[in-house]
Amino acid sequence: MIFYYIKNGNINIADFNTKKNLIIDNNDDLDMFIKRNDKEIWITYDQADHLKSVVTVYDCKDEYSIQYKMNSYNVKTELEAVVETFFENIDTYKCKMALINEFKLPKYLINSSIASITAYAIGGTPCHKDEFDFIKLDILNKYSHVRNFFVNNKNYSQKYKTMIAGVEHTYGYGGCHGARKSYCSSKPVLVIDIKAFYPTMLNKLGYFNIKKISRAKYIHEQNLKLKGKPERLPYKLADNSIVGNFKNKFSDLYNPRASNVICVNGQLLITLLIEMLEPHIKLIQTNTDGIIIEYDDFDTIDRICEKWEDLTGYNLEFTCYDKIYQKDVNNYLLVGDEIKAVGELKECSEGKYTESIIKRSMRAYLTSGEKIAKTINNCKDEREFQILAKPDYRVFANCYGRPIKGVFSFDVSNQFKYYDENWYIKEAIRRVKKYGVTL
């Protein structure tokens, strides 16, 4: 692998084959180096256009600037940031290469998304049929008004808000969601997911306008067959991406009707599951492919879920937890034999390492009861306190700082030595209270 970053007219290179770094400042030397390494993948960050005509370039850029990435990884050069970004996200690269090699696709697709690579592999003919003309499953009783909304509504921007099992839900052509706000559970918690929901529905419905159906089926079969194995990931990502392509106007798979068939009826199937379970549970959250509940009698829940599986033909997966702390549908912490954090409570990724001490102190309090102030007071690592913002801000809440208009509303400075420990404590306490706890 060859990593490169161009700065001030010089090409900075990290050659992982010879384990050497070098700087090339003239075209003759560059031509010679390219000839020796023209079979390699050249990796960069937002600079693919410079060399893509002569070598295969993989651009590992994400939504942030290279300066932001340098701050996040705490490295001194752009080239180091390129290397760090690539290896942090190497699974994405491996998945792309696996799909390209599996289906013998052109190498230039390496810079396309998983969704685009999958669309290229399975092919399709854009379909422009009436996207609202399809059968809506008539399966609901108590909540039949949800189906009525879709029968009568042909407006993508219109949403339907309604109470389902004591939780406000929002339905629309993009999906449904609902969650108790600022909630802390008092009984055992069960996460119920519909196994490979949208891909399985797509398989049952016949793959619509996809040309190479055998490839689409193979991807789906491998996704299910390889569960629990690392080699599953390319197939899982590809399988999950297909339905999303149906709403992409620039994709050969474009078929908004197919997307609506799956998304709308998927919402009706999830609502049916809630309707059947409601007398025996407390609903905590509904999302695209499952629900989270509190329960008393697991055997009763299991029996009802088996009945739902028999009625629908889809399979459910259970994961048990002792407790959930939930701010909203996008931010919650599940505590049990394993801990699962979603949203702001997740550990910081290396490439977006911001406010780590705040998040870590909140997790410690919710999982072990350790006081927020203790966690923060015991930490002296500068990187844990850094706060990043686009395009390239790296600051600390600071006793001698000042706000930055439009970016930071509180006092900040790029100097760590005067950091305001109390600000971090107060901010963590303010945020954690939104998870249904009192301090």
GROMACS .gro file of C-alpha atoms in nm:
model
  439
    1MET     CA    1   0.000   0.000   0.000
    2ILE     CA    2   0.112   0.353  -0.081
    3PHE     CA    3  -0.020   0.646   0.121
    4TYR     CA    4   0.021   0.999  -0.009
    5TYR     CA    5  -0.069   1.359   0.064
    6ILE     CA    6   0.027   1.659  -0.149
    7LYS     CA    7   0.130   1.977   0.030
    8ASN     CA    8   0.314   2.284  -0.099
    9GLY     CA    9   0.377   2.110  -0.430
   10ASN     CA   10   0.551   1.814  -0.266
   11ILE     CA   11   0.412   1.462  -0.255
   12ASN     CA   12   0.456   1.313   0.091
   13ILE     CA   13   0.456   0.933   0.071
   14ALA     CA   14   0.441   0.648   0.321
   15ASP     CA   15   0.540   0.327   0.143
   16PHE     CA   16   0.414   0.036   0.353
   17ASN     CA   17   0.596  -0.215   0.132
   18THR     CA   18   0.944  -0.079   0.203
   19LYS     CA   19   0.837   0.077   0.535
   20LYS     CA   20   0.984   0.411   0.431
   21ASN     CA   21   0.861   0.767   0.418
   22LEU     CA   22   0.975   0.997   0.139
   23ILE     CA   23   0.906   1.334  -0.015
   24ILE     CA   24   0.897   1.371  -0.394
   25ASP     CA   25   0.940   1.723  -0.529
   26ASN     CA   26   0.981   1.671  -0.905
   27ASN     CA   27   0.795   1.495  -1.187
   28ASP     CA   28   1.083   1.270  -1.296
   29ASP     CA   29   1.118   1.108  -0.955
   30LEU     CA   30   0.739   1.079  -0.929
   31ASP     CA   31   0.719   0.904  -1.268
   32MET     CA   32   0.986   0.656  -1.163
   33PHE     CA   33   0.814   0.585  -0.832
   34ILE     CA   34   0.477   0.538  -1.004
   35LYS     CA   35   0.627   0.291  -1.255
   36ARG     CA   36   0.764   0.082  -0.967
   37ASN     CA   37   0.432   0.091  -0.781
   38ASP     CA   38   0.164   0.117  -1.050
   39LYS     CA   39  -0.001  -0.209  -0.937
   40GLU     CA   40  -0.047  -0.085  -0.580
   41ILE     CA   41  -0.352   0.082  -0.428
   42TRP     CA   42  -0.263   0.445  -0.356
   43ILE     CA   43  -0.447   0.586  -0.056
   44THR     CA   44  -0.514   0.953   0.014
   45TYR     CA   45  -0.760   1.193   0.175
   46ASP     CA   46  -0.961   1.420  -0.058
   47GLN     CA   47  -0.681   1.425  -0.318
   48ALA     CA   48  -0.777   1.138  -0.549
   49ASP     CA   49  -0.799   1.361  -0.858
   50HIS     CA   50  -0.425   1.426  -0.857
   51LEU     CA   51  -0.315   1.071  -0.946
   52LYS     CA   52  -0.625   0.868  -1.038
   53SER     CA   53  -0.543   0.885  -1.410
   54VAL     CA   54  -0.219   0.689  -1.364
   55VAL     CA   55  -0.276   0.464  -1.058
   56THR     CA   56  -0.567   0.313  -0.867
   57VAL     CA   57  -0.644   0.562  -0.591
   58TYR     CA   58  -0.858   0.496  -0.284
   59ASP     CA   59  -0.987   0.815  -0.121
   60CYS     CA   60  -1.068   0.757   0.247
   61LYS     CA   61  -1.217   1.103   0.300
   62ASP     CA   62  -1.523   1.140   0.520
   63GLU     CA   63  -1.724   1.450   0.612
   64TYR     CA   64  -1.439   1.624   0.797
   65SER     CA   65  -1.140   1.829   0.684
   66ILE     CA   66  -0.788   1.688   0.702
   67GLN     CA   67  -0.711   1.946   0.973
   68TYR     CA   68  -1.003   1.817   1.181
   69LYS     CA   69  -0.868   1.462   1.145
   70MET     CA   70  -0.520   1.573   1.253
   71ASN     CA   71  -0.669   1.727   1.566
   72SER     CA   72  -0.880   1.421   1.638
   73TYR     CA   73  -0.596   1.169   1.600
   74ASN     CA   74  -0.355   1.410   1.770
   75VAL     CA   75  -0.097   1.376   1.492
   76LYS     CA   76   0.136   1.638   1.347
   77THR     CA   77   0.115   1.577   0.971
   78GLU     CA   78  -0.156   1.531   0.712
   79LEU     CA   79   0.002   1.206   0.594
   80GLU     CA   80  -0.025   1.058   0.943
   81ALA     CA   81  -0.394   1.154   0.945
   82VAL     CA   82  -0.444   0.976   0.611
   83VAL     CA   83  -0.289   0.658   0.751
   84GLU     CA   84  -0.490   0.675   1.074
   85THR     CA   85  -0.818   0.738   0.890
   86PHE     CA   86  -0.764   0.446   0.655
   87PHE     CA   87  -0.683   0.193   0.925
   88GLU     CA   88  -0.965   0.306   1.151
   89ASN     CA   89  -1.207   0.242   0.864
   90ILE     CA   90  -1.027  -0.049   0.704
   91ASP     CA   91  -1.336  -0.272   0.729
   92THR     CA   92  -1.514  -0.048   0.480
   93TYR     CA   93  -1.222  -0.082   0.238
   94LYS     CA   94  -1.213  -0.460   0.285
   95CYS     CA   95  -1.587  -0.488   0.225
   96LYS     CA   96  -1.563  -0.289  -0.097
   97MET     CA   97  -1.272  -0.499  -0.221
   98ALA     CA   98  -1.451  -0.822  -0.125
   99LEU     CA   99  -1.758  -0.726  -0.332
  100ILE     CA  100  -1.546  -0.606  -0.625
  101ASN     CA  101  -1.347  -0.932  -0.627
  102GLU     CA  102  -1.652  -1.151  -0.564
  103PHE     CA  103  -1.839  -1.020  -0.868
  104LYS     CA  104  -1.533  -0.928  -1.081
  105LEU     CA  105  -1.621  -0.559  -1.093
  106PRO     CA  106  -1.399  -0.273  -1.217
  107LYS     CA  107  -1.141  -0.161  -0.961
  108TYR     CA  108  -1.236   0.207  -0.998
  109LEU     CA  109  -1.555   0.130  -0.802
  110ILE     CA  110  -1.341   0.125  -0.486
  111ASN     CA  111  -1.427   0.495  -0.441
  112SER     CA  112  -1.800   0.431  -0.470
  113SER     CA  113  -2.025   0.358  -0.175
  114ILE     CA  114  -2.122   0.003  -0.077
  115ALA     CA  115  -2.471   0.083  -0.209
  116SER     CA  116  -2.336   0.191  -0.549
  117ILE     CA  117  -2.107  -0.113  -0.577
  118THR     CA  118  -2.400  -0.341  -0.493
  119ALA     CA  119  -2.624  -0.170  -0.747
  120TYR     CA  120  -2.355  -0.215  -1.014
  121ALA     CA  121  -2.320  -0.584  -0.923
  122ILE     CA  122  -2.689  -0.675  -0.936
  123GLY     CA  123  -2.800  -0.431  -1.207
  124GLY     CA  124  -3.144  -0.290  -1.266
  125THR     CA  125  -3.375  -0.096  -1.492
  126PRO     CA  126  -3.519   0.226  -1.342
  127CYS     CA  127  -3.891   0.189  -1.277
  128HIS     CA  128  -4.130   0.485  -1.276
  129LYS     CA  129  -4.463   0.318  -1.195
  130ASP     CA  130  -4.712   0.495  -0.968
  131GLU     CA  131  -4.519   0.481  -0.641
  132PHE     CA  132  -4.831   0.505  -0.425
  133ASP     CA  133  -5.026   0.230  -0.602
  134PHE     CA  134  -4.956  -0.081  -0.399
  135ILE     CA  135  -5.126  -0.309  -0.147
  136LYS     CA  136  -5.111  -0.197   0.215
  137LEU     CA  137  -5.139  -0.501   0.443
  138ASP     CA  138  -5.477  -0.503   0.619
  139ILE     CA  139  -5.355  -0.666   0.940
  140LEU     CA  140  -5.424  -0.416   1.219
  141ASN     CA  141  -5.722  -0.391   1.450
  142LYS     CA  142  -5.671  -0.140   1.733
  143TYR     CA  143  -5.426   0.063   1.527
  144SER     CA  144  -5.594   0.031   1.185
  145HIS     CA  145  -5.579   0.411   1.158
  146VAL     CA  146  -5.207   0.377   1.085
  147ARG     CA  147  -5.289   0.184   0.767
  148ASN     CA  148  -5.559   0.436   0.682
  149PHE     CA  149  -5.297   0.711   0.686
  150PHE     CA  150  -5.098   0.538   0.414
  151VAL     CA  151  -5.409   0.450   0.212
  152ASN     CA  152  -5.516   0.815   0.203
  153ASN     CA  153  -5.180   0.995   0.195
  154LYS     CA  154  -4.967   1.044  -0.116
  155ASN     CA  155  -4.741   1.315   0.021
  156TYR     CA  156  -4.387   1.228   0.125
  157SER     CA  157  -4.354   1.530   0.350
  158GLN     CA  158  -4.666   1.450   0.552
  159LYS     CA  159  -4.615   1.265   0.881
  160TYR     CA  160  -4.868   1.095   1.106
  161LYS     CA  161  -4.823   1.133   1.480
  162THR     CA  162  -5.024   0.902   1.703
  163MET     CA  163  -5.006   0.722   2.037
  164ILE     CA  164  -4.915   0.353   2.012
  165ALA     CA  165  -4.898   0.153   2.336
  166GLY     CA  166  -4.857   0.471   2.538
  167VAL     CA  167  -4.572   0.608   2.325
  168GLU     CA  168  -4.600   0.883   2.066
  169HIS     CA  169  -4.505   0.749   1.723
  170THR     CA  170  -4.433   0.922   1.395
  171TYR     CA  171  -4.519   0.738   1.072
  172GLY     CA  172  -4.421   0.834   0.719
  173TYR     CA  173  -4.286   0.697   0.392
  174GLY     CA  174  -3.935   0.703   0.537
  175GLY     CA  175  -4.022   0.480   0.833
  176CYS     CA  176  -4.166   0.496   1.182
  177HIS     CA  177  -4.016   0.569   1.521
  178GLY     CA  178  -4.129   0.630   1.876
  179ALA     CA  179  -3.965   0.641   2.217
  180ARG     CA  180  -4.027   0.734   2.576
  181LYS     CA  181  -3.831   1.049   2.651
  182SER     CA  182  -3.594   1.069   2.951
  183TYR     CA  183  -3.674   0.714   3.056
  184CYS     CA  184  -3.507   0.475   3.300
  185SER     CA  185  -3.648   0.121   3.317
  186SER     CA  186  -3.746  -0.059   3.636
  187LYS     CA  187  -3.794  -0.413   3.494
  188PRO     CA  188  -3.604  -0.647   3.265
  189VAL     CA  189  -3.563  -0.517   2.911
  190LEU     CA  190  -3.594  -0.710   2.586
  191VAL     CA  191  -3.474  -0.594   2.245
  192ILE     CA  192  -3.680  -0.763   1.972
  193ASP     CA  193  -3.540  -0.732   1.620
  194ILE     CA  194  -3.684  -0.864   1.297
  195LYS     CA  195  -3.405  -1.067   1.141
  196ALA     CA  196  -3.268  -0.905   0.822
  197PHE     CA  197  -3.607  -0.737   0.790
  198TYR     CA  198  -3.596  -0.533   0.469
  199PRO     CA  199  -3.365  -0.774   0.280
  200THR     CA  200  -3.591  -1.069   0.373
  201MET     CA  201  -3.899  -0.876   0.264
  202LEU     CA  202  -3.727  -0.794  -0.065
  203ASN     CA  203  -3.649  -1.163  -0.113
  204LYS     CA  204  -4.012  -1.262  -0.046
  205LEU     CA  205  -4.147  -0.999  -0.285
  206GLY     CA  206  -3.933  -1.105  -0.580
  207TYR     CA  207  -3.665  -0.835  -0.620
  208PHE     CA  208  -3.877  -0.605  -0.840
  209ASN     CA  209  -3.670  -0.442  -1.117
  210ILE     CA  210  -3.334  -0.600  -1.029
  211LYS     CA  211  -3.173  -0.767  -1.334
  212LYS     CA  212  -2.929  -1.014  -1.180
  213ILE     CA  213  -3.164  -1.169  -0.927
  214SER     CA  214  -2.934  -1.466  -0.870
  215ARG     CA  215  -2.664  -1.229  -0.741
  216ALA     CA  216  -2.910  -1.046  -0.514
  217LYS     CA  217  -3.028  -1.379  -0.372
  218TYR     CA  218  -2.670  -1.496  -0.324
  219ILE     CA  219  -2.586  -1.179  -0.128
  220HIS     CA  220  -2.892  -1.234   0.093
  221GLU     CA  221  -2.816  -1.603   0.149
  222GLN     CA  222  -2.457  -1.527   0.248
  223ASN     CA  223  -2.576  -1.253   0.484
  224LEU     CA  224  -2.789  -1.508   0.672
  225LYS     CA  225  -2.552  -1.805   0.639
  226LEU     CA  226  -2.240  -1.630   0.766
  227LYS     CA  227  -2.390  -1.469   1.076
  228GLY     CA  228  -2.135  -1.453   1.356
  229LYS     CA  229  -1.841  -1.477   1.114
  230PRO     CA  230  -1.622  -1.183   1.010
  231GLU     CA  231  -1.658  -1.264   0.640
  232ARG     CA  232  -2.030  -1.186   0.665
  233LEU     CA  233  -1.986  -0.807   0.677
  234PRO     CA  234  -1.961  -0.732   0.300
  235TYR     CA  235  -2.279  -0.931   0.234
  236LYS     CA  236  -2.464  -0.776   0.526
  237LEU     CA  237  -2.381  -0.422   0.415
  238ALA     CA  238  -2.464  -0.501   0.053
  239ASP     CA  239  -2.790  -0.675   0.144
  240ASN     CA  240  -2.902  -0.385   0.360
  241SER     CA  241  -2.814  -0.127   0.094
  242ILE     CA  242  -3.041  -0.252  -0.182
  243VAL     CA  243  -3.371  -0.109  -0.057
  244GLY     CA  244  -3.207   0.230  -0.006
  245ASN     CA  245  -3.108   0.232  -0.374
  246PHE     CA  246  -3.475   0.222  -0.474
  247LYS     CA  247  -3.513   0.590  -0.384
  248ASN     CA  248  -3.187   0.699  -0.547
  249LYS     CA  249  -3.278   0.881  -0.871
  250PHE     CA  250  -2.925   0.830  -1.001
  251SER     CA  251  -2.925   0.452  -0.952
  252ASP     CA  252  -3.025   0.188  -1.207
  253LEU     CA  253  -3.223   0.033  -0.921
  254TYR     CA  254  -3.446   0.342  -0.893
  255ASN     CA  255  -3.794   0.217  -0.804
  256PRO     CA  256  -3.973   0.434  -0.543
  257ARG     CA  257  -4.278   0.209  -0.555
  258ALA     CA  258  -4.068  -0.089  -0.442
  259SER     CA  259  -3.924   0.119  -0.160
  260ASN     CA  260  -4.272   0.222  -0.046
  261VAL     CA  261  -4.405  -0.136  -0.061
  262ILE     CA  262  -4.129  -0.249   0.175
  263CYS     CA  263  -4.111   0.052   0.405
  264VAL     CA  264  -4.486   0.100   0.454
  265ASN     CA  265  -4.572  -0.265   0.501
  266GLY     CA  266  -4.271  -0.303   0.726
  267GLN     CA  267  -4.417  -0.036   0.954
  268LEU     CA  268  -4.753  -0.215   0.955
  269LEU     CA  269  -4.585  -0.544   1.050
  270ILE     CA  270  -4.397  -0.382   1.339
  271THR     CA  271  -4.719  -0.216   1.456
  272LEU     CA  272  -4.891  -0.556   1.446
  273LEU     CA  273  -4.619  -0.694   1.675
  274ILE     CA  274  -4.679  -0.409   1.921
  275GLU     CA  275  -5.056  -0.460   1.900
  276MET     CA  276  -5.022  -0.829   1.986
  277LEU     CA  277  -4.774  -0.772   2.271
  278GLU     CA  278  -4.929  -0.459   2.421
  279PRO     CA  279  -5.136  -0.620   2.701
  280HIS     CA  280  -4.823  -0.787   2.841
  281ILE     CA  281  -4.547  -0.528   2.800
  282LYS     CA  282  -4.443  -0.169   2.845
  283LEU     CA  283  -4.319  -0.033   2.514
  284ILE     CA  284  -3.999   0.169   2.543
  285GLN     CA  285  -3.902   0.226   2.181
  286THR     CA  286  -3.993   0.147   1.821
  287ASN     CA  287  -3.746   0.174   1.534
  288THR     CA  288  -3.717   0.065   1.171
  289ASP     CA  289  -3.674  -0.306   1.232
  290GLY     CA  290  -3.767  -0.375   1.592
  291ILE     CA  291  -3.885  -0.269   1.935
  292ILE     CA  292  -3.754  -0.244   2.290
  293ILE     CA  293  -3.984  -0.348   2.574
  294GLU     CA  294  -4.007  -0.401   2.948
  295TYR     CA  295  -4.170  -0.727   3.050
  296ASP     CA  296  -4.271  -0.949   3.344
  297ASP     CA  297  -4.331  -1.291   3.188
  298PHE     CA  298  -4.080  -1.394   2.920
  299ASP     CA  299  -4.267  -1.714   2.829
  300THR     CA  300  -4.578  -1.514   2.740
  301ILE     CA  301  -4.373  -1.277   2.525
  302ASP     CA  302  -4.201  -1.570   2.354
  303ARG     CA  303  -4.534  -1.740   2.279
  304ILE     CA  304  -4.686  -1.425   2.127
  305CYS     CA  305  -4.376  -1.361   1.919
  306GLU     CA  306  -4.392  -1.716   1.783
  307LYS     CA  307  -4.751  -1.650   1.680
  308TRP     CA  308  -4.644  -1.329   1.504
  309GLU     CA  309  -4.370  -1.522   1.322
  310ASP     CA  310  -4.622  -1.784   1.207
  311LEU     CA  311  -4.860  -1.514   1.082
  312THR     CA  312  -4.601  -1.310   0.895
  313GLY     CA  313  -4.327  -1.552   0.790
  314TYR     CA  314  -4.050  -1.336   0.940
  315ASN     CA  315  -3.813  -1.434   1.222
  316LEU     CA  316  -3.749  -1.244   1.544
  317GLU     CA  317  -3.428  -1.219   1.748
  318PHE     CA  318  -3.417  -1.149   2.123
  319THR     CA  319  -3.148  -0.977   2.328
  320CYS     CA  320  -3.203  -0.945   2.704
  321TYR     CA  321  -3.077  -0.658   2.920
  322ASP     CA  322  -3.117  -0.560   3.283
  323LYS     CA  323  -3.180  -0.190   3.225
  324ILE     CA  324  -3.215   0.087   2.971
  325TYR     CA  325  -3.142   0.458   3.010
  326GLN     CA  326  -3.306   0.644   2.724
  327LYS     CA  327  -3.295   1.007   2.621
  328ASP     CA  328  -3.481   0.955   2.293
  329VAL     CA  329  -3.496   0.710   2.001
  330ASN     CA  330  -3.142   0.799   1.890
  331ASN     CA  331  -2.967   0.811   2.229
  332TYR     CA  332  -2.981   0.529   2.484
  333LEU     CA  333  -2.773   0.289   2.691
  334LEU     CA  334  -2.858  -0.079   2.742
  335VAL     CA  335  -2.697  -0.248   3.044
  336GLY     CA  336  -2.673  -0.623   3.095
  337ASP     CA  337  -2.416  -0.897   3.037
  338GLU     CA  338  -2.299  -0.662   2.765
  339ILE     CA  339  -2.334  -0.285   2.739
  340LYS     CA  340  -2.469  -0.127   2.423
  341ALA     CA  341  -2.450   0.248   2.375
  342VAL     CA  342  -2.630   0.429   2.093
  343GLY     CA  343  -2.585   0.795   2.006
  344GLU     CA  344  -2.397   1.038   2.229
  345LEU     CA  345  -2.306   0.775   2.490
  346LYS     CA  346  -2.095   0.571   2.248
  347GLU     CA  347  -1.721   0.575   2.304
  348CYS     CA  348  -1.553   0.829   2.080
  349SER     CA  349  -1.413   0.701   1.756
  350GLU     CA  350  -1.048   0.788   1.702
  351GLY     CA  351  -1.143   0.999   1.401
  352LYS     CA  352  -1.402   1.200   1.592
  353TYR     CA  353  -1.243   1.226   1.934
  354THR     CA  354  -1.437   1.505   2.098
  355GLU     CA  355  -1.586   1.554   2.447
  356SER     CA  356  -1.465   1.208   2.544
  357ILE     CA  357  -1.445   1.281   2.918
  358ILE     CA  358  -1.808   1.398   2.924
  359LYS     CA  359  -1.930   1.082   2.754
  360ARG     CA  360  -1.706   0.856   2.962
  361SER     CA  361  -1.819   1.008   3.291
  362MET     CA  362  -2.184   0.970   3.190
  363ARG     CA  363  -2.135   0.602   3.099
  364ALA     CA  364  -1.948   0.536   3.424
  365TYR     CA  365  -2.228   0.690   3.628
  366LEU     CA  366  -2.504   0.496   3.447
  367THR     CA  367  -2.324   0.161   3.447
  368SER     CA  368  -2.146   0.160   3.785
  369GLY     CA  369  -2.277   0.458   3.979
  370GLU     CA  370  -1.937   0.630   3.987
  371LYS     CA  371  -1.987   0.999   4.050
  372ILE     CA  372  -1.935   1.217   3.746
  373ALA     CA  373  -1.707   1.456   3.934
  374LYS     CA  374  -1.482   1.168   4.041
  375THR     CA  375  -1.435   1.043   3.685
  376ILE     CA  376  -1.353   1.390   3.557
  377ASN     CA  377  -1.132   1.491   3.852
  378ASN     CA  378  -0.924   1.174   3.817
  379CYS     CA  379  -0.852   1.231   3.448
  380LYS     CA  380  -0.556   1.448   3.345
  381ASP     CA  381  -0.529   1.335   2.981
  382GLU     CA  382  -0.547   1.644   2.758
  383ARG     CA  383  -0.703   1.456   2.466
  384GLU     CA  384  -0.998   1.344   2.680
  385PHE     CA  385  -1.100   1.707   2.730
  386GLN     CA  386  -1.057   1.832   2.374
  387ILE     CA  387  -1.366   1.964   2.196
  388LEU     CA  388  -1.361   1.959   1.816
  389ALA     CA  389  -1.573   2.144   1.565
  390LYS     CA  390  -1.568   2.190   1.189
  391PRO     CA  391  -1.363   2.290   1.006
  392ASP     CA  392  -1.056   2.263   1.229
  393TYR     CA  393  -1.130   2.390   1.581
  394ARG     CA  394  -0.963   2.210   1.873
  395VAL     CA  395  -1.041   2.381   2.204
  396PHE     CA  396  -1.098   2.327   2.575
  397ALA     CA  397  -1.358   2.474   2.806
  398ASN     CA  398  -1.136   2.731   2.968
  399CYS     CA  399  -1.145   2.966   3.265
  400TYR     CA  400  -0.958   3.232   3.067
  401GLY     CA  401  -1.121   3.173   2.732
  402ARG     CA  402  -1.403   3.336   2.538
  403PRO     CA  403  -1.691   3.215   2.319
  404ILE     CA  404  -1.642   3.179   1.943
  405LYS     CA  405  -1.944   3.325   1.767
  406GLY     CA  406  -2.142   3.067   1.572
  407VAL     CA  407  -1.930   2.777   1.699
  408PHE     CA  408  -1.896   2.770   2.079
  409SER     CA  409  -2.138   2.948   2.312
  410PHE     CA  410  -1.920   2.890   2.620
  411ASP     CA  411  -1.570   3.012   2.709
  412VAL     CA  412  -1.302   2.820   2.520
  413SER     CA  413  -0.932   2.839   2.448
  414ASN     CA  414  -0.678   2.628   2.263
  415GLN     CA  415  -0.474   2.616   2.584
  416PHE     CA  416  -0.534   2.308   2.801
  417LYS     CA  417  -0.347   2.425   3.108
  418TYR     CA  418  -0.632   2.653   3.218
  419TYR     CA  419  -0.915   2.409   3.142
  420ASP     CA  420  -1.233   2.455   3.346
  421GLU     CA  421  -1.292   2.124   3.521
  422ASN     CA  422  -1.621   2.244   3.668
  423TRP     CA  423  -1.765   2.318   3.324
  424TYR     CA  424  -1.711   1.958   3.217
  425ILE     CA  425  -1.873   1.829   3.538
  426LYS     CA  426  -2.176   2.055   3.505
  427GLU     CA  427  -2.216   1.974   3.137
  428ALA     CA  428  -2.202   1.598   3.198
  429ILE     CA  429  -2.457   1.626   3.481
  430ARG     CA  430  -2.686   1.838   3.263
  431ARG     CA  431  -2.678   1.580   2.985
  432VAL     CA  432  -2.709   1.266   3.197
  433LYS     CA  433  -3.026   1.399   3.362
  434LYS     CA  434  -3.194   1.361   3.022
  435TYR     CA  435  -3.163   0.984   3.061
  436GLY     CA  436  -3.427   0.956   3.330
  437VAL     CA  437  -3.200   0.979   3.633
  438THR     CA  438  -3.171   1.228   3.918
  439LEU     CA  439  -2.842   1.331   4.076
   0.00000   0.00000   0.00000
